[in-house]
mmCIF file of C-alpha atoms in Angstrom:
data_model
loop_
_atom_site.group_PDB
_atom_site.id
_atom_site.type_symbol
_atom_site.label_atom_id
_atom_site.label_comp_id
_atom_site.label_asym_id
_atom_site.label_seq_id
_atom_site.Cartn_x
_atom_site.Cartn_y
_atom_site.Cartn_z
ATOM 1 C CA MET N 1 -45.764 -23.354 84.573
ATOM 2 C CA SER N 2 -45.805 -24.862 81.113
ATOM 3 C CA ASP N 3 -46.703 -21.442 79.615
ATOM 4 C CA PHE N 4 -43.703 -19.890 81.395
ATOM 5 C CA ALA N 5 -41.411 -22.661 80.144
ATOM 6 C CA SER N 6 -42.693 -22.101 76.633
ATOM 7 C CA LEU N 7 -42.135 -18.334 76.889
ATOM 8 C CA LEU N 8 -38.634 -18.886 78.319
ATOM 9 C CA GLY N 9 -37.809 -21.271 75.502
ATOM 10 C CA LYS N 10 -38.873 -18.707 72.902
ATOM 11 C CA PHE N 11 -36.778 -16.033 74.628
ATOM 12 C CA GLN N 12 -33.697 -18.268 74.692
ATOM 13 C CA HIS N 13 -34.171 -19.159 71.028
ATOM 14 C CA SER N 14 -34.517 -15.474 70.142
ATOM 15 C CA THR N 15 -31.391 -14.588 72.177
ATOM 16 C CA GLU N 16 -29.345 -17.353 70.564
ATOM 17 C CA SER N 17 -30.455 -16.246 67.095
ATOM 18 C CA LEU N 18 -29.546 -12.652 67.876
ATOM 19 C CA SER N 19 -26.157 -13.741 69.221
ATOM 20 C CA LYS N 20 -25.455 -15.797 66.116
ATOM 21 C CA ARG N 21 -26.583 -12.933 63.912
ATOM 22 C CA SER N 22 -24.342 -10.561 65.832
ATOM 23 C CA GLY N 23 -21.407 -12.936 65.384
ATOM 24 C CA VAL N 24 -22.067 -13.170 61.663
ATOM 25 C CA ASP N 25 -22.336 -9.376 61.446
ATOM 26 C CA GLU N 26 -19.001 -8.964 63.244
ATOM 27 C CA GLU N 27 -17.343 -11.521 60.970
ATOM 28 C CA ASP N 28 -18.855 -9.863 57.904
ATOM 29 C CA LYS N 29 -17.721 -6.458 59.156
ATOM 30 C CA HIS N 30 -14.193 -7.779 59.714
ATOM 31 C CA ASN N 31 -14.098 -9.369 56.243
ATOM 32 C CA ARG N 32 -15.257 -6.127 54.616
ATOM 33 C CA LYS N 33 -12.551 -4.237 56.505
ATOM 34 C CA LYS N 34 -9.933 -6.744 55.340
ATOM 35 C CA LYS N 35 -11.163 -6.388 51.766
ATOM 36 C CA ARG N 36 -10.882 -2.604 51.942
ATOM 37 C CA ALA N 37 -7.359 -2.889 53.386
ATOM 38 C CA ARG N 38 -6.277 -5.146 50.544
ATOM 39 C CA GLU N 39 -7.574 -2.694 47.969
ATOM 40 C CA ILE N 40 -5.490 0.173 49.381
ATOM 41 C CA ASP N 41 -2.162 0.424 47.617
ATOM 42 C CA ALA N 42 0.727 0.329 50.104
ATOM 43 C CA LYS N 43 2.481 3.064 48.117
ATOM 44 C CA ASP N 44 -0.204 5.518 49.292
ATOM 45 C CA PHE N 45 0.459 4.927 53.011
ATOM 46 C CA SER N 46 2.095 7.376 55.432
ATOM 47 C CA PRO N 47 5.895 7.782 55.372
ATOM 48 C CA VAL N 48 7.520 5.336 57.785
ATOM 49 C CA GLU N 49 9.117 6.853 60.877
ATOM 50 C CA LYS N 50 9.874 3.746 62.921
ATOM 51 C CA ILE N 51 10.526 0.092 62.061
ATOM 52 C CA PHE N 52 9.871 -3.014 64.158
ATOM 53 C CA LEU N 53 11.287 -6.426 63.255
ATOM 54 C CA LEU N 54 9.462 -9.413 64.733
ATOM 55 C CA CYS N 55 11.778 -12.270 65.655
ATOM 56 C CA PRO N 56 11.364 -15.585 67.513
ATOM 57 C CA ALA N 57 12.750 -15.237 71.035
ATOM 58 C CA GLY N 58 15.855 -17.202 71.978
ATOM 59 C CA VAL N 59 16.446 -18.687 68.519
ATOM 60 C CA GLN N 60 19.922 -18.497 66.980
ATOM 61 C CA THR N 61 19.756 -19.615 63.349
ATOM 62 C CA GLY N 62 20.218 -17.993 59.952
ATOM 63 C CA GLY N 63 16.766 -16.379 59.801
ATOM 64 C CA PRO N 64 16.902 -14.550 63.157
ATOM 65 C CA GLU N 65 20.449 -13.399 62.437
ATOM 66 C CA ALA N 66 19.291 -11.952 59.102
ATOM 67 C CA LEU N 67 16.628 -9.952 60.959
ATOM 68 C CA HIS N 68 19.234 -8.623 63.420
ATOM 69 C CA GLN N 69 21.512 -7.704 60.517
ATOM 70 C CA LEU N 70 18.656 -5.792 58.886
ATOM 71 C CA CYS N 71 17.934 -3.955 62.144
ATOM 72 C CA ASP N 72 21.631 -3.132 62.479
ATOM 73 C CA LYS N 73 21.891 -1.806 58.915
ATOM 74 C CA LEU N 74 18.807 0.362 59.345
ATOM 75 C CA ASN N 75 20.211 1.919 62.518
ATOM 76 C CA ARG N 76 23.725 2.430 61.218
ATOM 77 C CA THR N 77 23.016 3.645 57.696
ATOM 78 C CA THR N 78 19.605 5.377 57.796
ATOM 79 C CA SER N 79 17.771 7.980 59.866
ATOM 80 C CA ILE N 80 14.848 5.663 60.635
ATOM 81 C CA PRO N 81 15.148 3.941 64.035
ATOM 82 C CA ALA N 82 14.641 0.172 64.037
ATOM 83 C CA TYR N 83 13.890 -2.175 66.939
ATOM 84 C CA MET N 84 13.730 -5.917 67.562
ATOM 85 C CA VAL N 85 10.474 -7.327 68.880
ATOM 86 C CA TYR N 86 10.907 -10.791 70.363
ATOM 87 C CA VAL N 87 7.813 -12.975 70.202
ATOM 88 C CA VAL N 88 6.825 -16.587 70.824
ATOM 89 C CA SER N 89 4.332 -18.673 68.885
ATOM 90 C CA GLU N 90 1.095 -19.216 70.749
ATOM 91 C CA GLY N 91 -1.903 -21.005 69.271
ATOM 92 C CA ASN N 92 -2.579 -19.544 65.849
ATOM 93 C CA GLY N 93 -0.574 -16.394 66.417
ATOM 94 C CA VAL N 94 2.354 -14.859 68.260
ATOM 95 C CA THR N 95 2.718 -13.229 71.670
ATOM 96 C CA PHE N 96 5.121 -10.498 72.795
ATOM 97 C CA ALA N 97 7.981 -11.985 74.851
ATOM 98 C CA SER N 98 8.428 -9.240 77.429
ATOM 99 C CA ARG N 99 11.367 -10.873 79.213
ATOM 100 C CA ALA N 100 13.351 -11.950 76.149
ATOM 101 C CA LYS N 101 16.929 -10.750 75.829
ATOM 102 C CA THR N 102 19.177 -10.361 72.812
ATOM 103 C CA PRO N 103 21.086 -13.643 72.243
ATOM 104 C CA ALA N 104 24.793 -13.329 73.009
ATOM 105 C CA SER N 105 25.837 -14.035 69.412
ATOM 106 C CA TYR N 106 23.752 -11.074 68.151
ATOM 107 C CA ARG N 107 24.900 -8.432 70.641
ATOM 108 C CA ASN N 108 27.444 -7.070 68.178
ATOM 109 C CA TYR N 109 24.537 -5.791 66.083
ATOM 110 C CA GLN N 110 22.953 -2.422 66.775
ATOM 111 C CA SER N 111 19.553 -3.983 67.368
ATOM 112 C CA PRO N 112 17.819 -2.489 70.443
ATOM 113 C CA ILE N 113 14.768 -4.256 71.818
ATOM 114 C CA VAL N 114 11.531 -2.588 72.882
ATOM 115 C CA ASN N 115 10.194 -2.882 76.442
ATOM 116 C CA TYR N 116 6.574 -2.626 75.329
ATOM 117 C CA ASP N 117 4.388 -4.519 72.883
ATOM 118 C CA PRO N 118 4.176 -2.485 69.654
ATOM 119 C CA LEU N 119 1.651 -4.998 68.335
ATOM 120 C CA GLN N 120 -0.874 -3.367 70.664
ATOM 121 C CA GLN N 121 -0.051 0.186 69.587
ATOM 122 C CA GLY N 122 -0.987 0.508 65.945
ATOM 123 C CA ASP N 123 0.516 3.555 64.259
ATOM 124 C CA PRO N 124 0.299 4.424 60.540
ATOM 125 C CA THR N 125 3.926 5.584 60.568
ATOM 126 C CA HIS N 126 5.236 2.253 61.872
ATOM 127 C CA LEU N 127 6.519 -0.491 59.609
ATOM 128 C CA MET N 128 6.243 -4.096 60.810
ATOM 129 C CA ILE N 129 8.601 -6.704 59.327
ATOM 130 C CA TRP N 130 8.356 -10.422 60.073
ATOM 131 C CA PRO N 131 9.643 -13.750 58.657
ATOM 132 C CA GLU N 132 7.549 -15.524 56.038
ATOM 133 C CA CYS N 133 6.673 -18.435 58.337
ATOM 134 C CA TRP N 134 4.243 -16.171 60.278
ATOM 135 C CA THR N 135 2.545 -14.518 57.336
ATOM 136 C CA ASP N 136 -0.961 -15.904 57.881
ATOM 137 C CA GLU N 137 -0.894 -15.267 61.628
ATOM 138 C CA MET N 138 0.355 -11.699 61.297
ATOM 139 C CA LEU N 139 -1.703 -10.341 58.414
ATOM 140 C CA ASP N 140 -5.155 -10.791 59.931
ATOM 141 C CA TYR N 141 -3.947 -9.045 63.066
ATOM 142 C CA LEU N 142 -1.747 -6.295 61.693
ATOM 143 C CA ASN N 143 -3.952 -5.065 58.857
ATOM 144 C CA ARG N 144 -6.365 -3.739 61.449
ATOM 145 C CA GLN N 145 -3.736 -1.537 63.087
ATOM 146 C CA PHE N 146 -0.758 -0.779 60.856
ATOM 147 C CA SER N 147 -0.745 0.764 57.436
ATOM 148 C CA SER N 148 2.767 -0.446 56.612
ATOM 149 C CA MET N 149 3.490 -4.164 56.548
ATOM 150 C CA CYS N 150 6.341 -6.111 55.038
ATOM 151 C CA TYR N 151 7.625 -9.629 55.423
ATOM 152 C CA LEU N 152 10.907 -11.263 54.540
ATOM 153 C CA VAL N 153 10.772 -14.205 52.120
ATOM 154 C CA ALA N 154 13.995 -16.035 52.890
ATOM 155 C CA TYR N 155 12.748 -19.476 51.897
ATOM 156 C CA VAL N 156 10.057 -20.388 49.385
ATOM 157 C CA ASN N 157 7.206 -22.472 50.856
ATOM 158 C CA ASN N 158 8.362 -21.834 54.427
ATOM 159 C CA ASN N 159 4.769 -21.027 55.429
ATOM 160 C CA THR N 160 3.662 -24.520 54.332
ATOM 161 C CA ASN N 161 1.675 -23.094 51.413
ATOM 162 C CA ARG N 162 -1.010 -21.604 53.682
ATOM 163 C CA PHE N 163 -0.641 -18.040 52.436
ATOM 164 C CA LYS N 164 -2.508 -17.474 49.163
ATOM 165 C CA ASP N 165 -3.129 -13.704 48.942
ATOM 166 C CA TRP N 166 0.003 -12.904 46.971
ATOM 167 C CA ASP N 167 -1.640 -10.096 45.009
ATOM 168 C CA ARG N 168 -2.557 -7.984 48.045
ATOM 169 C CA LYS N 169 -1.624 -4.367 47.406
ATOM 170 C CA ASP N 170 -1.400 -3.388 51.060
ATOM 171 C CA ILE N 171 1.768 -5.341 51.822
ATOM 172 C CA PHE N 172 5.326 -5.508 50.548
ATOM 173 C CA HIS N 173 7.324 -8.676 50.011
ATOM 174 C CA MET N 174 11.073 -8.707 50.635
ATOM 175 C CA ALA N 175 12.807 -11.459 48.679
ATOM 176 C CA GLN N 176 16.177 -12.831 49.746
ATOM 177 C CA SER N 177 16.803 -14.615 46.439
ATOM 178 C CA LYS N 178 16.085 -14.504 42.713
ATOM 179 C CA TYR N 179 14.237 -17.781 43.219
ATOM 180 C CA ALA N 180 11.917 -16.182 45.802
ATOM 181 C CA THR N 181 11.376 -13.138 43.564
ATOM 182 C CA LYS N 182 10.324 -15.388 40.673
ATOM 183 C CA HIS N 183 7.994 -17.299 43.000
ATOM 184 C CA LEU N 184 6.352 -14.059 44.134
ATOM 185 C CA LEU N 185 5.924 -12.727 40.609
ATOM 186 C CA GLU N 186 4.410 -15.976 39.390
ATOM 187 C CA ASN N 187 1.858 -15.782 42.186
ATOM 188 C CA GLY N 188 0.807 -12.208 41.398
ATOM 189 C CA ALA N 189 2.744 -10.198 43.991
ATOM 190 C CA THR N 190 2.928 -6.519 43.061
ATOM 191 C CA HIS N 191 5.253 -4.907 45.631
ATOM 192 C CA ILE N 192 8.593 -6.730 45.861
ATOM 193 C CA LEU N 193 11.835 -5.466 47.379
ATOM 194 C CA ARG N 194 15.138 -7.300 47.225
ATOM 195 C CA MET N 195 16.894 -7.953 50.546
ATOM 196 C CA THR N 196 19.991 -9.964 51.329
ATOM 197 C CA GLU N 197 22.131 -10.818 54.347
ATOM 198 C CA TYR N 198 25.768 -11.755 54.894
ATOM 199 C CA ILE N 199 28.256 -13.937 56.750
ATOM 200 C CA SER N 200 29.044 -11.676 59.701
ATOM 201 C CA ASP N 201 32.264 -13.363 60.811
ATOM 202 C CA PRO N 202 33.765 -14.953 57.682
ATOM 203 C CA PRO N 203 36.172 -17.829 58.324
ATOM 204 C CA GLU N 204 39.815 -17.361 57.460
ATOM 205 C CA PRO N 205 41.252 -20.735 56.445
ATOM 206 C CA ASP N 206 44.871 -21.584 57.084
ATOM 207 C CA ASP N 207 46.366 -22.996 53.894
ATOM 208 C CA SER N 208 49.012 -24.827 55.913
ATOM 209 C CA THR N 209 46.370 -26.872 57.757
ATOM 210 C CA GLU N 210 45.850 -30.395 56.442
ATOM 211 C CA ARG N 211 42.274 -31.053 55.333
ATOM 212 C CA GLU N 212 41.485 -34.573 56.493
ATOM 213 C CA ILE N 213 37.823 -34.820 55.411
ATOM 214 C CA ASP N 214 37.161 -35.440 51.727
ATOM 215 C CA VAL N 215 33.458 -34.571 51.542
ATOM 216 C CA LEU N 216 31.144 -32.815 53.975
ATOM 217 C CA PHE N 217 27.356 -32.839 53.614
ATOM 218 C CA ASN N 218 24.220 -31.597 55.362
ATOM 219 C CA PRO N 219 22.435 -34.697 56.767
ATOM 220 C CA LEU N 220 19.121 -32.818 56.865
ATOM 221 C CA LYS N 221 18.912 -31.987 53.161
ATOM 222 C CA GLY N 222 18.966 -34.211 50.088
ATOM 223 C CA VAL N 223 20.167 -37.170 52.117
ATOM 224 C CA HIS N 224 18.681 -39.726 49.667
ATOM 225 C CA TYR N 225 20.958 -38.302 46.951
ATOM 226 C CA THR N 226 23.923 -38.280 49.301
ATOM 227 C CA ASP N 227 23.273 -41.931 50.185
ATOM 228 C CA GLU N 228 23.461 -42.883 46.502
ATOM 229 C CA ILE N 229 26.725 -40.976 46.071
ATOM 230 C CA ARG N 230 28.238 -42.617 49.145
ATOM 231 C CA LYS N 231 27.134 -46.037 47.939
ATOM 232 C CA ARG N 232 28.843 -45.465 44.580
ATOM 233 C CA SER N 233 32.042 -44.036 46.052
ATOM 234 C CA GLY N 234 32.411 -46.606 48.800
ATOM 235 C CA ALA N 235 35.567 -46.433 50.881
ATOM 236 C CA SER N 236 37.480 -44.496 48.204
ATOM 237 C CA ILE N 237 36.069 -41.204 49.529
ATOM 238 C CA ASN N 238 35.767 -40.110 53.153
ATOM 239 C CA PHE N 239 32.314 -38.598 53.811
ATOM 240 C CA ARG N 240 31.331 -36.767 56.988
ATOM 241 C CA PRO N 241 27.935 -35.273 57.985
ATOM 242 C CA ILE N 242 27.815 -31.773 59.451
ATOM 243 C CA GLY N 243 26.081 -32.875 62.621
ATOM 244 C CA GLY N 244 26.462 -34.943 65.762
ATOM 245 C CA GLY N 245 25.186 -38.333 66.872
ATOM 246 C CA LEU N 246 25.294 -41.672 65.074
ATOM 247 C CA ASP N 247 23.316 -40.392 62.098
ATOM 248 C CA GLY N 248 24.812 -36.906 62.167
ATOM 249 C CA ARG N 249 21.400 -35.279 62.639
ATOM 250 C CA ILE N 250 22.080 -33.538 65.958
ATOM 251 C CA ARG N 251 22.561 -29.792 65.433
ATOM 252 C CA LEU N 252 26.084 -28.542 66.109
ATOM 253 C CA ALA N 253 27.075 -25.200 67.594
ATOM 254 C CA PRO N 254 28.211 -22.611 64.995
ATOM 255 C CA GLN N 255 31.855 -22.912 66.041
ATOM 256 C CA GLU N 256 31.686 -26.701 65.657
ATOM 257 C CA VAL N 257 30.259 -26.349 62.139
ATOM 258 C CA ARG N 258 33.042 -23.957 61.212
ATOM 259 C CA SER N 259 35.691 -26.279 62.610
ATOM 260 C CA LEU N 260 34.430 -29.089 60.375
ATOM 261 C CA LEU N 261 34.310 -26.844 57.308
ATOM 262 C CA MET N 262 37.934 -25.843 57.869
ATOM 263 C CA GLN N 263 38.865 -29.546 57.759
ATOM 264 C CA GLY N 264 36.924 -30.430 54.606
ATOM 265 C CA LYS N 265 37.898 -30.305 50.951
ATOM 266 C CA ILE N 266 34.437 -30.514 49.394
ATOM 267 C CA TYR N 267 30.952 -29.542 50.535
ATOM 268 C CA ILE N 268 28.043 -31.089 48.620
ATOM 269 C CA ASP N 269 24.446 -29.899 48.797
ATOM 270 C CA PHE N 270 21.755 -31.764 46.855
ATOM 271 C CA GLY N 271 18.864 -30.373 48.869
ATOM 272 C CA PRO N 272 15.876 -28.349 47.571
ATOM 273 C CA HIS N 273 17.578 -24.927 48.037
ATOM 274 C CA PRO N 274 14.438 -22.991 49.052
ATOM 275 C CA GLY N 275 16.554 -19.837 49.317
ATOM 276 C CA MET N 276 20.111 -18.552 49.369
ATOM 277 C CA ASP N 277 21.311 -20.909 52.092
ATOM 278 C CA ARG N 278 24.082 -19.937 54.460
ATOM 279 C CA LEU N 279 25.966 -23.253 54.616
ATOM 280 C CA PRO N 280 27.241 -23.350 51.003
ATOM 281 C CA ARG N 281 28.514 -19.784 51.378
ATOM 282 C CA GLU N 282 30.236 -20.436 54.688
ATOM 283 C CA ALA N 283 31.729 -23.654 53.295
ATOM 284 C CA ALA N 284 33.218 -21.790 50.337
ATOM 285 C CA LEU N 285 34.721 -19.106 52.587
ATOM 286 C CA ALA N 286 36.177 -21.845 54.804
ATOM 287 C CA GLY N 287 38.060 -23.240 51.798
ATOM 288 C CA CYS N 288 35.704 -25.993 50.622
ATOM 289 C CA VAL N 289 34.911 -26.640 46.977
ATOM 290 C CA VAL N 290 31.117 -26.413 46.736
ATOM 291 C CA VAL N 291 29.106 -28.818 44.573
ATOM 292 C CA THR N 292 25.320 -28.502 44.258
ATOM 293 C CA ASN N 293 22.398 -29.652 42.165
ATOM 294 C CA MET N 294 20.227 -27.180 40.240
ATOM 295 C CA GLU N 295 17.047 -27.261 42.286
ATOM 296 C CA GLY N 296 15.379 -24.158 43.714
ATOM 297 C CA ALA N 297 17.713 -21.226 44.223
ATOM 298 C CA ALA N 298 20.685 -23.269 42.974
ATOM 299 C CA MET N 299 19.272 -22.883 39.454
ATOM 300 C CA TYR N 300 20.024 -19.148 39.505
ATOM 301 C CA ASN N 301 23.491 -17.647 39.263
ATOM 302 C CA GLU N 302 22.142 -14.595 41.098
ATOM 303 C CA ASP N 303 21.686 -16.846 44.166
ATOM 304 C CA ILE N 304 24.506 -19.397 43.899
ATOM 305 C CA PRO N 305 27.041 -18.197 41.277
ATOM 306 C CA LEU N 306 29.173 -21.311 41.062
ATOM 307 C CA PRO N 307 31.066 -22.249 37.899
ATOM 308 C CA PRO N 308 28.782 -24.519 35.780
ATOM 309 C CA LYS N 309 31.119 -27.453 36.270
ATOM 310 C CA TYR N 310 30.179 -27.600 39.958
ATOM 311 C CA LYS N 311 26.409 -27.617 39.433
ATOM 312 C CA ILE N 312 24.829 -30.977 38.585
ATOM 313 C CA ARG N 313 21.796 -30.445 36.339
ATOM 314 C CA THR N 314 20.638 -34.080 36.203
ATOM 315 C CA PHE N 315 21.528 -36.233 39.180
ATOM 316 C CA ASP N 316 23.624 -39.294 38.432
ATOM 317 C CA PRO N 317 25.781 -40.963 41.120
ATOM 318 C CA GLU N 318 28.472 -41.865 38.598
ATOM 319 C CA THR N 319 28.770 -38.299 37.304
ATOM 320 C CA VAL N 320 28.995 -36.895 40.829
ATOM 321 C CA HIS N 321 31.533 -39.538 41.874
ATOM 322 C CA LYS N 322 33.802 -38.685 38.954
ATOM 323 C CA LEU N 323 33.599 -34.974 39.743
ATOM 324 C CA LEU N 324 34.443 -35.563 43.412
ATOM 325 C CA LYS N 325 37.466 -37.698 42.469
ATOM 326 C CA GLN N 326 38.629 -35.021 40.030
ATOM 327 C CA ILE N 327 38.401 -32.341 42.730
ATOM 328 C CA LEU N 328 40.220 -34.473 45.291
ATOM 329 C CA ASN N 329 42.991 -35.258 42.812
ATOM 330 C CA ASP N 330 43.602 -31.532 42.233
ATOM 331 C CA TYR N 331 42.075 -29.764 45.222
ATOM 332 C CA LYS N 332 44.123 -26.564 44.920
ATOM 333 C CA SER N 333 43.104 -25.946 41.330
ATOM 334 C CA SER N 334 39.445 -26.682 42.092
ATOM 335 C CA SER N 335 39.554 -24.436 45.138
ATOM 336 C CA SER N 336 40.864 -21.572 43.007
ATOM 337 C CA ASP N 337 37.762 -22.020 40.830
ATOM 338 C CA MET N 338 35.751 -20.858 43.859
ATOM 339 C CA GLU N 339 37.448 -17.462 44.161
ATOM 340 C CA GLU N 340 34.841 -15.486 42.217
ATOM 341 C CA TYR N 341 32.097 -17.112 44.280
ATOM 342 C CA ARG N 342 33.964 -16.218 47.479
ATOM 343 C CA GLU N 343 34.378 -12.597 46.383
ATOM 344 C CA TRP N 344 30.659 -12.429 45.624
ATOM 345 C CA ILE N 345 29.918 -13.728 49.149
ATOM 346 C CA ARG N 346 32.270 -11.180 50.716
ATOM 347 C CA GLY N 347 30.430 -8.407 48.889
ATOM 348 C CA GLN N 348 27.035 -9.253 50.352
ATOM 349 C CA GLN N 349 27.335 -6.841 53.260
ATOM 350 C CA THR N 350 27.790 -3.964 50.812
ATOM 351 C CA GLN N 351 24.902 -5.302 48.782
ATOM 352 C CA MET N 352 22.721 -5.363 51.887
ATOM 353 C CA THR N 353 23.468 -1.683 52.505
ATOM 354 C CA LYS N 354 22.133 -0.927 49.008
ATOM 355 C CA CYS N 355 19.025 -3.037 49.656
ATOM 356 C CA VAL N 356 18.351 -1.165 52.903
ATOM 357 C CA SER N 357 18.747 2.150 51.080
ATOM 358 C CA ASN N 358 16.129 1.010 48.564
ATOM 359 C CA LEU N 359 13.806 0.018 51.417
ATOM 360 C CA VAL N 360 14.033 3.492 52.957
ATOM 361 C CA GLU N 361 13.515 5.068 49.535
ATOM 362 C CA GLU N 362 10.310 3.075 49.100
ATOM 363 C CA PHE N 363 8.821 3.444 52.574
ATOM 364 C CA ALA N 364 9.914 6.957 53.517
ATOM 365 C CA THR N 365 11.337 9.106 50.706
ATOM 366 C CA LYS N 366 8.768 8.311 48.003
ATOM 367 C CA ARG N 367 5.866 8.505 50.408
ATOM 368 C CA SER N 368 7.014 11.895 51.710
ATOM 369 C CA LYS N 369 7.126 13.220 48.142
ATOM 370 C CA ASN N 370 3.658 11.822 47.436
ATOM 371 C CA ALA N 371 2.313 13.529 50.554
ATOM 372 C CA GLU N 372 3.550 16.956 49.466
#
């Protein structure tokens, strides 16, 4: 019996070793395949014939709307069909949300959804586009099935600095801002396309309406700076957060945000500006005078083209207070200073059409010529 036990033990040890070796071989095989994929230049891939845009299901914020706008532009202005793919985060990846429906606020976009999971049907003529927050999760999965991959960098550091393979040649980066483009270049990215989005339903302020709020601010960004400004200004300036609840940190519905902006004279934003944020643009269109710092995207006129007077390079509560008082004392004149910025914002839909044309040129036209 002891001889049998000894023989069984040896067999189990041998099996376990073989299993471990097999696992190592599979991992090594997968890593070699990933390495080969990274060495293939994306410009040599097949021409794209269909585009899928991955989007979190049931979420209605700036990022998902930008993806729907991109899908809409592709379908309306190009010959390449585009589809929304709604997914939900699950573990370390994402899962196809088969029952997800297009949110009501996005139904004006020509953004059809697919009734099957394209993630399971790899095709070299398909282009997959996803937001930067899922980059790590998507790349390991998609590079085994799709030859064309692209992700939208709306906000710098939105993937919590996990993604490090900026110099991969098998993917394209779409940058929403000059700030994001600079970030990509500094990290060695080789294939970068510019992409923008727009305010789909721009507010139309009524000049006859009395603006009762002096200063509006985002309570979720740069609040420590805002606190210092409020402390300096005291009761001489009426501040109001764009949010609900006692601390103003409860998210408001889009129509509630717009209602507040139509009542305000000034919108201040001393946050980190990781990208070309929507709120400063919507505030300007609603009639607010916009004042920012010069962090992140706010440093670049290509992203936030405000007159220099309204950008604070070095934060100082006294300097900001004096500027706010000056604006409030002559709101109409200060508001007229925003007109060029407002025109630039209104032109973003046209600019997006040009960006989409460049995307098609890169993924379809050039590749078709190379294949001839």
